[in-house]
Coordinates of C-alpha atoms in Angstrom, one line a residue:
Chain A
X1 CA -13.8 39.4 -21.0
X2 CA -12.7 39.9 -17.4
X3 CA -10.5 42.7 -17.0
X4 CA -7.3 41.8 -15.1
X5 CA -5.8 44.7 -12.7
X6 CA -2.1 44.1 -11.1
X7 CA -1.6 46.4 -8.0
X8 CA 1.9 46.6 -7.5
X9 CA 2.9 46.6 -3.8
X10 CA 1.1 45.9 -0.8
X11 CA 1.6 48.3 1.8
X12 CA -1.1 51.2 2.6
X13 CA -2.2 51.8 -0.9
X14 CA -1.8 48.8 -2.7
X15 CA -4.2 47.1 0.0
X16 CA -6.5 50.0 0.3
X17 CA -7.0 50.4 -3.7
X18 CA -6.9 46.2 -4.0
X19 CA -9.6 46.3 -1.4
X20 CA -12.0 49.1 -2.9
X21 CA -11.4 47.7 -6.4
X22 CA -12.7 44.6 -5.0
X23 CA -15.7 45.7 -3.5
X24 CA -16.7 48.5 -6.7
X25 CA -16.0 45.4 -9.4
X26 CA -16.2 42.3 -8.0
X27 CA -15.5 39.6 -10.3
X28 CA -15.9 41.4 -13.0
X29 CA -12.5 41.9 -12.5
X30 CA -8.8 39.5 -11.4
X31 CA -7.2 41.8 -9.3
X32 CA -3.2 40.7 -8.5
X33 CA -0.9 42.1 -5.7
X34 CA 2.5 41.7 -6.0
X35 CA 5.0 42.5 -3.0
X36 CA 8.4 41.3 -2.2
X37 CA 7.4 40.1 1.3
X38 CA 4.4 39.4 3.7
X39 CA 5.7 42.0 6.0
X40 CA 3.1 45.1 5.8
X41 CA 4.6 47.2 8.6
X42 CA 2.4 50.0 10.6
X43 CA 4.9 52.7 9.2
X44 CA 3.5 55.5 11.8
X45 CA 4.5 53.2 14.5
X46 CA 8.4 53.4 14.1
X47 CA 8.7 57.0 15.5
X48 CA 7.5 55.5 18.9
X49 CA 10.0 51.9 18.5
X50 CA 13.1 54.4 19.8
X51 CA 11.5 55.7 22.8
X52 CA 10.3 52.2 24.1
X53 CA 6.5 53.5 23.5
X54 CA 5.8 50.9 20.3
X55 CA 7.3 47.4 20.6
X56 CA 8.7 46.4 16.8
X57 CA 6.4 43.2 16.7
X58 CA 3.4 44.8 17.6
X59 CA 4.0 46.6 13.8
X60 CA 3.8 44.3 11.7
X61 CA 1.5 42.2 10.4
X62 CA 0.8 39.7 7.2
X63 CA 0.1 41.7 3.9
X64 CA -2.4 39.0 2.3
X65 CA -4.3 38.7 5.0
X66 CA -5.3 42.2 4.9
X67 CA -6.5 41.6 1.3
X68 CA -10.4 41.0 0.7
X69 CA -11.3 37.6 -0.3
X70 CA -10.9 37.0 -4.0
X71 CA -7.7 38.5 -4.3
X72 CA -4.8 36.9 -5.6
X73 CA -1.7 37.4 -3.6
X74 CA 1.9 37.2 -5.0
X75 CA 5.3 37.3 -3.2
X76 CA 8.3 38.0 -5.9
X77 CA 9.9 41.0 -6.8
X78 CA 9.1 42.8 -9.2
X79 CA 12.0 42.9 -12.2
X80 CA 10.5 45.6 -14.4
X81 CA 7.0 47.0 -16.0
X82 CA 6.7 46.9 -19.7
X83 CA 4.2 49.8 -20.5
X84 CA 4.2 48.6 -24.3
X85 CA 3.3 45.3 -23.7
X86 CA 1.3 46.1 -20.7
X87 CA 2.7 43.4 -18.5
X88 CA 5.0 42.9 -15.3
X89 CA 7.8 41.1 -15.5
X90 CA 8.7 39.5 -11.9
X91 CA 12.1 38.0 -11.1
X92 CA 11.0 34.5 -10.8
X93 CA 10.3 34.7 -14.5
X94 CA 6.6 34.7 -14.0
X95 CA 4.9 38.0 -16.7
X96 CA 1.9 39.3 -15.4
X97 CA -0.2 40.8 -18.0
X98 CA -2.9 44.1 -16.8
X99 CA -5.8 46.0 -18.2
X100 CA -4.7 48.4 -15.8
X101 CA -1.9 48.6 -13.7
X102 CA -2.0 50.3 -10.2
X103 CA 1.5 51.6 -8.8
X104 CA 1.6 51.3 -5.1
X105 CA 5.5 50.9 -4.4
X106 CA 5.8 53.5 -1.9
X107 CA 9.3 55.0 -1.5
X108 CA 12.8 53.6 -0.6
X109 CA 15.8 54.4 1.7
X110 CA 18.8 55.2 0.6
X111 CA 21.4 55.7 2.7
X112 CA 24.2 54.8 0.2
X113 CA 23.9 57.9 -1.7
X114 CA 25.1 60.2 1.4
X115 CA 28.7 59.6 1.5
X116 CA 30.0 58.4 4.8
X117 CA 26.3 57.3 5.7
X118 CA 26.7 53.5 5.7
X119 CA 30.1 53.9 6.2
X120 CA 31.8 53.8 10.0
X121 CA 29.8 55.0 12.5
X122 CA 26.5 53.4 11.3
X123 CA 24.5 51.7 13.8
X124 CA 27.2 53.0 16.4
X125 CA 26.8 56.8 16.4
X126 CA 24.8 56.9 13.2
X127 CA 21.1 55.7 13.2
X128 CA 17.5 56.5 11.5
X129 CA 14.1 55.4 12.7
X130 CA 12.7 54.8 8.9
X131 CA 13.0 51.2 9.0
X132 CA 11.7 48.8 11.5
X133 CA 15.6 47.5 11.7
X134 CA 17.1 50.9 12.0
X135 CA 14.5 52.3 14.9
X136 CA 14.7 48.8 16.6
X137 CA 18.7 49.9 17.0
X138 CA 18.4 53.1 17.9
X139 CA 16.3 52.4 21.1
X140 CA 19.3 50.8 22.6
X141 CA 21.9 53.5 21.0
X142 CA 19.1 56.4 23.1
X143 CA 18.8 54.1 26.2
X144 CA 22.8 54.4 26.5
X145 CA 23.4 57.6 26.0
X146 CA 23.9 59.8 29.0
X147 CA 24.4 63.1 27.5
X148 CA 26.1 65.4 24.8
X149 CA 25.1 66.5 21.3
X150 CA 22.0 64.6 19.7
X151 CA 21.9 65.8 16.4
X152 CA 18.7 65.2 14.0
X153 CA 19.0 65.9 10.3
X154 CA 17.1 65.2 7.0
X155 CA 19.5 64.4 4.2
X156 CA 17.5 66.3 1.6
X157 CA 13.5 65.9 0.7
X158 CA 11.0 64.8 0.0
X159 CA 10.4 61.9 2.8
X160 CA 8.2 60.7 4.0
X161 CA 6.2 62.4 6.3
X162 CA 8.2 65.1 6.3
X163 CA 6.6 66.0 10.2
X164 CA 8.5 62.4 11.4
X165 CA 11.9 64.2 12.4
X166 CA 10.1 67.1 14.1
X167 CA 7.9 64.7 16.6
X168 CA 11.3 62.5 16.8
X169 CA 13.0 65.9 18.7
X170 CA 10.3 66.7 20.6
X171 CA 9.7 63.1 21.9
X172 CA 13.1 62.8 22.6
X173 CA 13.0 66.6 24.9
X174 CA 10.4 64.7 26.9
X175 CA 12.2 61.4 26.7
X176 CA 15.5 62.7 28.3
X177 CA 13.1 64.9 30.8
X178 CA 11.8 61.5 32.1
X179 CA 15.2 60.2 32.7
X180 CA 16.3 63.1 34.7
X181 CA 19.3 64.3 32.1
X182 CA 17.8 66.4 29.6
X183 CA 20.3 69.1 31.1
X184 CA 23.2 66.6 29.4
X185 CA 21.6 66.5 26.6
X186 CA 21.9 69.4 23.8
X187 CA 19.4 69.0 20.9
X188 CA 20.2 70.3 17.5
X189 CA 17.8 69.6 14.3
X190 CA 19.4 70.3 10.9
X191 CA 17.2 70.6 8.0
X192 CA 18.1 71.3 4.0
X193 CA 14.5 73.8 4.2
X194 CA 14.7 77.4 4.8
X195 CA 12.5 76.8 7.9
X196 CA 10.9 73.8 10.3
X197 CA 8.7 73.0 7.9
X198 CA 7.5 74.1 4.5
X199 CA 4.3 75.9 5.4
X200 CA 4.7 79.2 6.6
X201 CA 1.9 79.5 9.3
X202 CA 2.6 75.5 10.4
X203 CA 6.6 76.4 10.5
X204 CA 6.1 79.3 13.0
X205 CA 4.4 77.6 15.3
X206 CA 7.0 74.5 14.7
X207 CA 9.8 76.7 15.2
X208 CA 7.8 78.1 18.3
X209 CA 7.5 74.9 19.5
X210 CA 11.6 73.6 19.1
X211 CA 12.7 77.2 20.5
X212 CA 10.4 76.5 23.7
X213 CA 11.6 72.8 23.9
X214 CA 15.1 74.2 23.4
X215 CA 16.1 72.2 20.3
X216 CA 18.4 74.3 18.2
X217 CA 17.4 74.9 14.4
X218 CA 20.0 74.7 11.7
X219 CA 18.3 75.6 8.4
X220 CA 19.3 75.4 4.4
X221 CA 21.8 72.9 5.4
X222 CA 22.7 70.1 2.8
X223 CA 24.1 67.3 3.8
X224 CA 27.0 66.2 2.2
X225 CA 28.7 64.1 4.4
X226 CA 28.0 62.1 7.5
X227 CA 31.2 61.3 9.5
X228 CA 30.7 58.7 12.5
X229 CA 33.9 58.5 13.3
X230 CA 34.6 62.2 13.4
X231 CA 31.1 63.3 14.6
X232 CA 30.3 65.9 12.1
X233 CA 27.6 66.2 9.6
X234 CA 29.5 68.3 6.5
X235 CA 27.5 70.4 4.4
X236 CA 28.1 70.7 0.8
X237 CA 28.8 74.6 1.4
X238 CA 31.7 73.7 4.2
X239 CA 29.7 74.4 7.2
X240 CA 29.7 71.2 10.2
X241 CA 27.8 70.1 12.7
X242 CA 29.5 68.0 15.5
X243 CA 27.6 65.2 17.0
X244 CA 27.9 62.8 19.6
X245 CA 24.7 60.7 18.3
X246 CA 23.3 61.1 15.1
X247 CA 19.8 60.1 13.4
X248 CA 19.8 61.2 10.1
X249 CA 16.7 60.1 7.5
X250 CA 18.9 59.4 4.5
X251 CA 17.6 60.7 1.0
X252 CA 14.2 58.6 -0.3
X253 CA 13.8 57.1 -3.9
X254 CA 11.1 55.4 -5.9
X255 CA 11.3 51.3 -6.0
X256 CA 14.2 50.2 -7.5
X257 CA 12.1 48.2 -10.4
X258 CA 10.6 51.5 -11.8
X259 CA 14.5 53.0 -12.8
X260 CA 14.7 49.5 -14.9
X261 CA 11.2 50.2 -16.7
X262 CA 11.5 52.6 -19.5
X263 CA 9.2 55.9 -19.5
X264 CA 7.6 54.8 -15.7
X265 CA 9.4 57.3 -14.1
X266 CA 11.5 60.1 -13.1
X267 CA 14.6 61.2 -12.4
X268 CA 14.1 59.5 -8.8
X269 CA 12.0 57.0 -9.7
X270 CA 8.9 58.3 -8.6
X271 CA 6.3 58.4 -11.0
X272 CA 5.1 61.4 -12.6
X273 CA 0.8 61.6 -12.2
X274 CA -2.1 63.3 -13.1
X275 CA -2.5 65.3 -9.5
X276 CA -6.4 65.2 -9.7
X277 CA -6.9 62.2 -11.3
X278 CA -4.1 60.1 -10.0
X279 CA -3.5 58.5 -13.4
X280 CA -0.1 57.9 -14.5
X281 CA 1.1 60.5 -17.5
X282 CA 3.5 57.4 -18.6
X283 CA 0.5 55.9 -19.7
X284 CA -3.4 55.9 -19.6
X285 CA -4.1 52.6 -18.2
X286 CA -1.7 53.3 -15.0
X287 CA -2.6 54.7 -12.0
X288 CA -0.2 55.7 -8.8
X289 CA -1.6 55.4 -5.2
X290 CA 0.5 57.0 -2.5
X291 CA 4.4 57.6 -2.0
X292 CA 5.2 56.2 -5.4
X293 CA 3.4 58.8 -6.7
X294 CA 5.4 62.1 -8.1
X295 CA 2.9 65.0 -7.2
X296 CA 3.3 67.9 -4.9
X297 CA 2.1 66.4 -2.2
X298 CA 3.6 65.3 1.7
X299 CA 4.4 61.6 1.4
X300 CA 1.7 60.1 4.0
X301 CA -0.9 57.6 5.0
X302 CA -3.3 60.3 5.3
X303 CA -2.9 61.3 1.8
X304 CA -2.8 57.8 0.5
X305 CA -6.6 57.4 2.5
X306 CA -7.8 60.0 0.8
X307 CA -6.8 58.8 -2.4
X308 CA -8.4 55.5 -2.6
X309 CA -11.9 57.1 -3.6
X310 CA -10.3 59.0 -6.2
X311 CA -8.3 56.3 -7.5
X312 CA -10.5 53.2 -7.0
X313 CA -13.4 55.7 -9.3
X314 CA -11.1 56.2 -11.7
X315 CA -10.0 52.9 -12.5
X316 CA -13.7 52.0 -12.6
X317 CA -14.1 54.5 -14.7
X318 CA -11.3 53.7 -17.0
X319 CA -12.5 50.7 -17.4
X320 CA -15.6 51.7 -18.9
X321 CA -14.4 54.0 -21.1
X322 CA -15.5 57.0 -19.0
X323 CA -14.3 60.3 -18.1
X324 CA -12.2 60.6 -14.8
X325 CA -12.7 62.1 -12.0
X326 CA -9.8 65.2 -11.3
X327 CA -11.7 65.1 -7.4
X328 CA -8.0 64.5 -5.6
X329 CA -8.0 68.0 -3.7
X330 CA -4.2 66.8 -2.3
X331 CA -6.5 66.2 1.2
X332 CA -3.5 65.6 4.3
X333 CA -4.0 65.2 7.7
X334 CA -1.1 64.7 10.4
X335 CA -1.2 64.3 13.9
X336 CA 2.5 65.7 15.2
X337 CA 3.5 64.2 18.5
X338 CA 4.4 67.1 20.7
X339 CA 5.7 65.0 24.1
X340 CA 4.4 64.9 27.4
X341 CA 1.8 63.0 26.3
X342 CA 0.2 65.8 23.7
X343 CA 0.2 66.2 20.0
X344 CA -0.9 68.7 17.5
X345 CA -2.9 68.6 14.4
X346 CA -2.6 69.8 11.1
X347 CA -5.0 69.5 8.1
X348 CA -4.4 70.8 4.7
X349 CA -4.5 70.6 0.8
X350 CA -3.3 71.7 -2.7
X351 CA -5.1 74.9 -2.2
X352 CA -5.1 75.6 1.8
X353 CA -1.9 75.4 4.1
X354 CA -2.3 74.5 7.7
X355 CA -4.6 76.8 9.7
X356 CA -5.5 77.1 13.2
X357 CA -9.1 76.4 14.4
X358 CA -11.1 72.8 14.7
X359 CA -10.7 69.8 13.0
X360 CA -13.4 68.5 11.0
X361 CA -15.6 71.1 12.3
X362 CA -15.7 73.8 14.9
X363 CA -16.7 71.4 17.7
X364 CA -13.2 69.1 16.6
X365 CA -9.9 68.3 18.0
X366 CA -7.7 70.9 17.6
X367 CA -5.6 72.1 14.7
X368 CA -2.1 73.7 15.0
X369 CA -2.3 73.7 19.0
X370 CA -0.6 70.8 21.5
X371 CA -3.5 68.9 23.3
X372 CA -3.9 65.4 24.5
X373 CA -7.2 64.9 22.5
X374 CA -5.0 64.8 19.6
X375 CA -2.1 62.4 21.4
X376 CA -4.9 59.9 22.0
X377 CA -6.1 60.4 18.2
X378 CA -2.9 59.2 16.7
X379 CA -2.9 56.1 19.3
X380 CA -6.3 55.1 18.4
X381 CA -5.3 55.8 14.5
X382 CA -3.2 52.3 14.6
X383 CA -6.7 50.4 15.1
X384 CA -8.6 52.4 12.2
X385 CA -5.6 51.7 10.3
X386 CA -5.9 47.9 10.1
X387 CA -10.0 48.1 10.5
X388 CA -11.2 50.6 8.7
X389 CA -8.6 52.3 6.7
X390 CA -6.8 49.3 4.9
X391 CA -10.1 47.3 4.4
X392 CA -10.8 50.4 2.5
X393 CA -14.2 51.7 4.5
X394 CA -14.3 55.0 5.5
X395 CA -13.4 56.4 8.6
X396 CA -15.2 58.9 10.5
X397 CA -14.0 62.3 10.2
X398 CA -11.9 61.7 7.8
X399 CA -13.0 62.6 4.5
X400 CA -11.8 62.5 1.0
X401 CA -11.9 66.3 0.7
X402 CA -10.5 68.6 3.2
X403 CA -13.2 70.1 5.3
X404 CA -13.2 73.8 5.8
X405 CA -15.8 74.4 8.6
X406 CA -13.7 74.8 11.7
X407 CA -10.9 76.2 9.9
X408 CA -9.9 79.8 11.0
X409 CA -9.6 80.8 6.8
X410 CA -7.8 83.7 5.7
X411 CA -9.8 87.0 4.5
X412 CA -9.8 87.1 0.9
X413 CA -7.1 90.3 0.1
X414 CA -8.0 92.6 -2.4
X415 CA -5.8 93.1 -5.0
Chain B
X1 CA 7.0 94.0 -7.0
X2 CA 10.6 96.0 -7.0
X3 CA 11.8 96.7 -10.3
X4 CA 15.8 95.9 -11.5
X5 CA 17.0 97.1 -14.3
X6 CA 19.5 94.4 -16.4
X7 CA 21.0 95.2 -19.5
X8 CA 19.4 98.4 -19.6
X9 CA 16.0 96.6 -19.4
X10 CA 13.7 96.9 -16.2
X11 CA 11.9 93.6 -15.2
X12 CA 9.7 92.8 -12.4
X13 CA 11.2 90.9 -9.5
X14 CA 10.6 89.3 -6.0
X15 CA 12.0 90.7 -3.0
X16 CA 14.3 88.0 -3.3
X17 CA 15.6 89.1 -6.6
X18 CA 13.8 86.0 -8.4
X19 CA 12.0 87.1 -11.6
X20 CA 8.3 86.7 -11.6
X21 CA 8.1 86.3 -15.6
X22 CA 11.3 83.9 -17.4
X23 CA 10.1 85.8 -20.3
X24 CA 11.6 88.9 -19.4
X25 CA 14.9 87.1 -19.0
X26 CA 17.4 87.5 -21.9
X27 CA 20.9 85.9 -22.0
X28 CA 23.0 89.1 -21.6
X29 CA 20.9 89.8 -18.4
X30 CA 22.5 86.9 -16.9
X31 CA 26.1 87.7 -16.3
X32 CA 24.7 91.2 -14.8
X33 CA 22.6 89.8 -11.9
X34 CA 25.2 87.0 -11.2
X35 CA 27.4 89.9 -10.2
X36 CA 25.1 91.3 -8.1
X37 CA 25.0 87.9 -6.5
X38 CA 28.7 87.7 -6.1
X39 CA 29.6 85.9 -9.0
X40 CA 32.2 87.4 -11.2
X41 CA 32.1 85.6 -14.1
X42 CA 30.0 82.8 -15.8
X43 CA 32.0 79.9 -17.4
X44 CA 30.7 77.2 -20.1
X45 CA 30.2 75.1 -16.5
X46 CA 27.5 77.8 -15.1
X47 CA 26.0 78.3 -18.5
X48 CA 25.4 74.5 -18.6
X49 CA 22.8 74.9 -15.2
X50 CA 21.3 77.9 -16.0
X51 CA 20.4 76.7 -19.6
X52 CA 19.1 73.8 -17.8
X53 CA 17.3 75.5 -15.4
X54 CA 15.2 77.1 -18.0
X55 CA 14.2 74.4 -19.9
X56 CA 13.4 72.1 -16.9
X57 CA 11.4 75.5 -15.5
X58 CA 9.2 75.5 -18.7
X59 CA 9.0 71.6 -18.7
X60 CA 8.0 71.3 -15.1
X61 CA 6.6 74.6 -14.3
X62 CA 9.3 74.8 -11.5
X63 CA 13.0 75.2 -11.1
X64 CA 14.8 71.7 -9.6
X65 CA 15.8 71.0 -6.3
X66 CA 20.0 70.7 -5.7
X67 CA 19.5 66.9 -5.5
X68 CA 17.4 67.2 -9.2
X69 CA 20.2 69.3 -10.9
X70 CA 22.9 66.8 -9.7
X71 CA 20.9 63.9 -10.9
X72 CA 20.1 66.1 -14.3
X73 CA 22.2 68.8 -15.6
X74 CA 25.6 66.8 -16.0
X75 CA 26.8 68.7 -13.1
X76 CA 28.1 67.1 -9.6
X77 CA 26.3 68.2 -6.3
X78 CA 29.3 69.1 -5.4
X79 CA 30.6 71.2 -8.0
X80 CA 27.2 72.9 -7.9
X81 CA 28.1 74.5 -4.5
X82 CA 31.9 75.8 -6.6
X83 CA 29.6 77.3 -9.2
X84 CA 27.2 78.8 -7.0
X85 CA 28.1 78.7 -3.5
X86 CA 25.8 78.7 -0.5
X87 CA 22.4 77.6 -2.5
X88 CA 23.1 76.2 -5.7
X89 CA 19.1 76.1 -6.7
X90 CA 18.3 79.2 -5.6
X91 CA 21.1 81.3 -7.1
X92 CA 21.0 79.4 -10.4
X93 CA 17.5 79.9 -10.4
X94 CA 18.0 83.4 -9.4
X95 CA 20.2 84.3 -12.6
X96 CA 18.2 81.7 -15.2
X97 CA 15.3 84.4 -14.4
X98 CA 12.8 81.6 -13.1
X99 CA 10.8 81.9 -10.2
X100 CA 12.6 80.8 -6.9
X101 CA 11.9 76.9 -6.5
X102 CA 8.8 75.8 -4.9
X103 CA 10.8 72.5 -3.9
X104 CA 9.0 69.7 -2.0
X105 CA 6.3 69.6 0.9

């Protein structure tokens, strides 16, 4: 009997798991991908839409036609998963029935669960560059304004990549450079983390980098209240920060569908996985790919890549009543735009944080250090993306695992 | 490690003041180590977190984020910060005797 997989959601990893699955199975298999619109947007592309550098059409392209030949695409949304019955219900009534289902819903906005967020204010002196809409707006809202207090704060994590509102400041130090007011202009970014960013050796040099840019850090601040009227983020502990623009990334969720489908997931609606495997603990037949997934991982493309071999094995595997593979070594790679037309690199796993040295090997681009090398690596990363990445081939450099070689490791402490 | 000494009983913790082993932890250590941290006494409502915080520590391995406990333990984000002011998940954390919260990457 031919073995029916449903891939739910077509962005990064639904298309890169559809597309390996494809190529490993063939027709041994029906493989179905079900999004709620043909609109697969370039997601590392909207931190550039505010600062003219990315134009918002040149993001977004048709999610079928990404998909290999002999793939079935479907455009409905998705009502709820049935894990008993093993079937998806869609909300033009249509049930699809799996073998095994692959979870690839990525992670949703919302901005309605900040009070004051959506309220007055938004789209005026409120904005966020995490949807092609919102980022689209705020390049007006940055080309109009001539100076005061641009305030940039993440609601609470995780979100996606969590490096985003870092390269958003320093883009915008060397935006306001170029027009000649960066004087006017004071730069404050507020985060709910105890630092710039969660690992230790990557957050000094982060913080290095927003003290020499003069941005002002606010740590351990959580947001509790955004007032565009009044100008003020409110923390819940009483402390405010006054704004004159604000661009806020509001708090991220699972898809809605998975809080209406009993046991798929957690308390946020991200879905609670095997970490090594990638296999769903809601059930053994389901597998999550990417942001969907609930495992301690940054939410990014990198880390989706590198979990297409693991995943796309494993389901080949399941199906034959094999062993998995627990290979997933939580591999991420992020270029961080640093302005002036340089950006910095940092590589790391479950195991390693981000180190200094070379990237893959000691002859690489350089990791944890501003360099153009690595500014024109994240440009020419939107053509592997739609090339090589999402047609689910390997790209060069970038493999599964997280290389060590040009990595300046740690000496192993006694104890 | 620094040793404290709670209810008459030493345990091993960070420099923080989180413990390094929840098994050490015993109920009447609780109110002793929340007046360390400034909080005089612990009503029905702080009992309800820190309770929570244990079982969701040996369901999960680690203690929830502020936005998890207002989602889970019955208790508003808001109210959190009355109970435990400044950092709701690190203080409640602090006198469940669980390791301070990894929280998210």
């Amino acid at each position: 009997m031919t073995n029916r997989i449903v891939v739910l959601g077509g962005g990064t990893g639904g298309t890169l798991a559809a597309n390996r699955l494809r190529r490993d199975l063939g027709d041994e298999v029906v493989i179905t991908v079900v999004d709620q619109d043909d609109d697969h947007l370039y997601q590392p592309g909207l931190l550039f839409v505010p600062f003219g550098l990315s134009r918002p059409q040149d993001l977004v392209r048709s999610r079928p036609a990404q998909l290999h030949d002999g793939i079935t695409y479907r455009t409905a949304d998705i009502e709820r998963v049935d894990l008993g019955a093993e079937q998806v219900l869609l909300s033009d009534g249509v049930t699809l029935a799996y073998d095994v289902l692959v979870v690839a819903t990525g992670a949703r906005l919302l901005p309605e669960e900040t009070e004051g967020l959506t309220g007055p204010g938004a789209r005026e002196t409120v904005h966020t560059f995490y949807d092609l809409d919102g980022a689209t707006a705020l390049e007006g809202a940055l080309s109009r304004f001539t100076g005061g207090r641009l305030v940039v704060n993440v609601v609470d994590m995780p979100i996606k990549c969590p490096v985003a509102p870092l390269e958003f400041c320093f883009l915008a130090d060397w935006y306001f450079t170029e027009r000649g007011i960066r004087e006017q202009v004071e730069l404050i970014y507020v985060t709910p983390l105890d630092a710039a960013f969660t690992k230790p050796v990557a957050a000094r040099t982060l913080s290095g980098l927003l003290a020499e840019k003069h941005v002002e850090l606010v740590t351990e601040f959580n947001t509790g209240e955004v007032d565009g009227t009044g100008g003020r983020l409110v923390g819940y502990d009483g402390r405010e920060v006054p704004f004159d623009l604000a661009v806020v990334v509001p708090l991220h969720g699972g898809a809605a569908y998975v809080d209406r489908s009993p046991g798929l997931g957690d308390e946020f609606g991200f879905v609670p996985t095997d970490k090594h495997t990638l296999q769903s603990t809601a059930a053994p037949n389901v597998f999550v790919i990417g942001d969907a997934a609930a495992i301690p991982t940054s939410k990014a493309g990198s880390v989706t890549h590198f979990e297409g071999e693991t995943i796309a094995r494993n389901v080949v595997r399941f199906l034959a009543g094999e062993a998995l593979d627990a290979s997933f070594d939580g591999h991420t790679n992020c270029f961080i735009e640093s302005g002036f037309g340089k950006a910095m690199l940092i590589d790391f796993n479950y195991d390693t944080e981000p180190l200094p040295g070379h990237y893959p090997s000691g002859v690489g681009l350089p990791l944890l250090s501003p360099s153009r090398l690595n500014h024109l690596g994240k440009l020419m990363f939107a053509w592997f993306y739609w090339h090589s990445l999402l047609p689910g081939r390997d790209v060069p450099g970038l493999t599964a695992a997280m290389p060590t070689a040009g990595k300046h490791m740690p000496v192993p402490t006694r104890s | 490690m620094p040793t404290a000494v709670y209810a008459g009983t030493p345990v091993t913790v960070t420099e923080e003041g989180f413990y390094l082993d929840p098994d050490q932890w015993r109920e009447d250590m609780a109110p002793e180590i929340a007046r360390d941290a400034g909080i005089d006494v612990l009503t029905d409502r702080h009992w309800q977190v820190i309770m929570h915080m244990r079982k969701e520590f040996a369901g999960k391995g680690t203690g929830p984020t502020v936005r998890a406990l207002g989602r889970t333990s019955g208790v508003s984000i808001k109210e959190l910060y009355l109970l435990f002011p400044k950092g709701p998940a690190k203080l409640a954390a602090r006198i469940a005797g669980i390791p301070k919260p990894r929280g998210c990457i």
